[in-house]
Short mmCIF file of C-alpha atoms in Angstrom, two decimals:
data_model
loop_
_atom_site.label_atom_id
_atom_site.label_comp_id
_atom_site.label_asym_id
_atom_site.label_seq_id
_atom_site.Cartn_x
_atom_site.Cartn_y
_atom_site.Cartn_z
CA MET A 311 0.21 0.33 0.07
CA ALA A 312 2.54 1.96 0.98
CA TRP A 313 4.78 1.74 -1.92
CA ARG A 314 1.52 1.75 -4.26
CA ASN A 315 1.15 5.79 -2.73
CA PHE A 316 4.53 6.32 -2.96
CA TYR A 317 3.72 5.51 -6.97
CA ASN A 318 0.99 7.73 -7.30
CA GLU A 319 2.58 10.00 -5.62
CA ILE A 320 6.08 10.52 -7.80
CA LYS A 321 4.25 9.08 -11.14
CA GLY A 322 3.60 12.99 -12.38
CA LEU A 323 6.80 14.34 -11.75
CA LYS A 324 9.80 14.94 -13.85
CA LEU A 325 13.04 13.68 -13.60
CA LYS A 326 14.39 16.63 -12.27
CA GLU A 327 11.36 17.35 -9.32
CA LEU A 328 12.50 13.39 -8.53
CA PRO A 329 15.11 14.00 -5.79
CA GLY A 330 13.01 16.87 -4.01
CA GLN A 331 10.48 14.34 -4.01
CA VAL A 332 12.38 11.85 -2.18
CA LYS A 333 14.83 12.83 -0.53
CA PRO A 334 12.61 14.19 2.81
CA LEU A 335 11.43 11.31 2.86
CA LEU A 336 15.31 9.80 3.44
CA SER A 337 15.95 11.73 6.43
CA ILE A 338 17.75 9.98 9.47
CA GLU A 339 14.49 11.13 11.09
CA ASN A 340 12.05 9.65 8.84
CA VAL A 341 13.97 6.27 8.80
CA LYS A 342 14.29 6.24 12.47
CA LYS A 343 10.49 6.54 12.57
CA ALA A 344 10.18 3.45 9.95
CA VAL A 345 12.07 1.07 11.25
CA VAL A 346 10.06 2.15 14.90
CA ARG A 347 6.67 1.56 13.49
CA GLY A 348 8.09 -1.50 11.58
CA LEU A 349 9.27 -3.00 14.41
CA ASP A 350 6.03 -2.23 17.02
CA ASN A 351 3.86 -3.68 14.05
CA TYR A 352 6.01 -6.66 14.49
CA ASN A 353 5.63 -7.01 18.32
CA GLU A 354 2.10 -6.71 17.62
CA LYS A 355 1.77 -9.14 14.93
CA TYR A 356 4.02 -11.98 16.38
CA ILE A 357 5.46 -11.04 19.93
CA GLN A 358 1.84 -9.46 21.48
CA THR A 359 0.05 -12.73 19.48
CA GLY A 360 2.07 -15.55 21.55
CA SER A 361 2.68 -16.97 18.06
CA ILE A 362 5.74 -19.04 17.15
CA ASP A 363 6.27 -17.36 13.71
CA PRO A 364 9.51 -15.32 15.44
CA LEU A 365 11.02 -18.65 15.62
CA TYR A 366 10.64 -19.89 12.44
CA HIS A 367 12.24 -15.95 11.41
CA VAL A 368 14.82 -16.42 13.45
CA CYS A 369 15.87 -20.43 12.22
CA PHE A 370 14.96 -19.37 8.90
CA GLY A 371 16.71 -15.86 8.73
CA GLY A 372 20.10 -17.80 10.48
CA MET A 373 19.71 -20.40 7.23
CA ILE A 374 19.65 -17.65 5.02
CA PHE A 375 22.16 -15.50 6.83
CA SER A 376 24.83 -18.61 6.95
CA TYR A 377 24.21 -19.53 3.33
CA LEU A 378 25.29 -15.87 2.23
CA VAL A 379 28.13 -15.86 4.46
CA ALA A 380 30.00 -19.21 3.11
CA LEU A 381 28.66 -18.50 -0.87
CA PRO A 382 31.95 -16.86 -1.48
CA GLU A 383 33.84 -19.38 0.02
CA GLU A 384 32.07 -22.51 -1.79
CA ARG A 385 31.85 -19.66 -5.27
CA ARG A 386 36.11 -19.62 -4.91
CA HIS A 387 36.26 -23.53 -4.21
CA LEU A 388 34.31 -24.46 -7.10
CA GLU A 389 36.30 -22.51 -9.23
CA HIS A 390 39.57 -23.62 -8.25
CA GLN A 391 38.33 -26.64 -8.75
CA GLN A 392 36.88 -26.14 -12.26
CA HIS A 393 40.57 -24.61 -13.11
CA ALA A 394 42.47 -27.78 -11.74
CA LYS A 395 40.20 -29.73 -13.95
CA GLU A 396 40.47 -27.66 -17.30
CA HIS A 397 44.26 -27.58 -16.63
CA GLY A 398 43.97 -31.22 -15.75
CA HIS A 399 45.38 -32.05 -12.43
#
């Protein structure tokens, strides 16, 4: 919904006018307010209801984070393996 409102606000603007419209939205104050509002909404939706979903979020988030952290090392390993295969080692 917020993205749709944002799109409707900027769709009639010219490119030169866009930074003036977007810059106030990306101020430190607005970002802080958005983060606090998001945390409050998460607390109300999941924590206060006694839902088990936050546990799932932590587990799946941890799995995704560990995969992303290990990915560069795995890619280097696979590139080294491919290089060795090409040169007959």
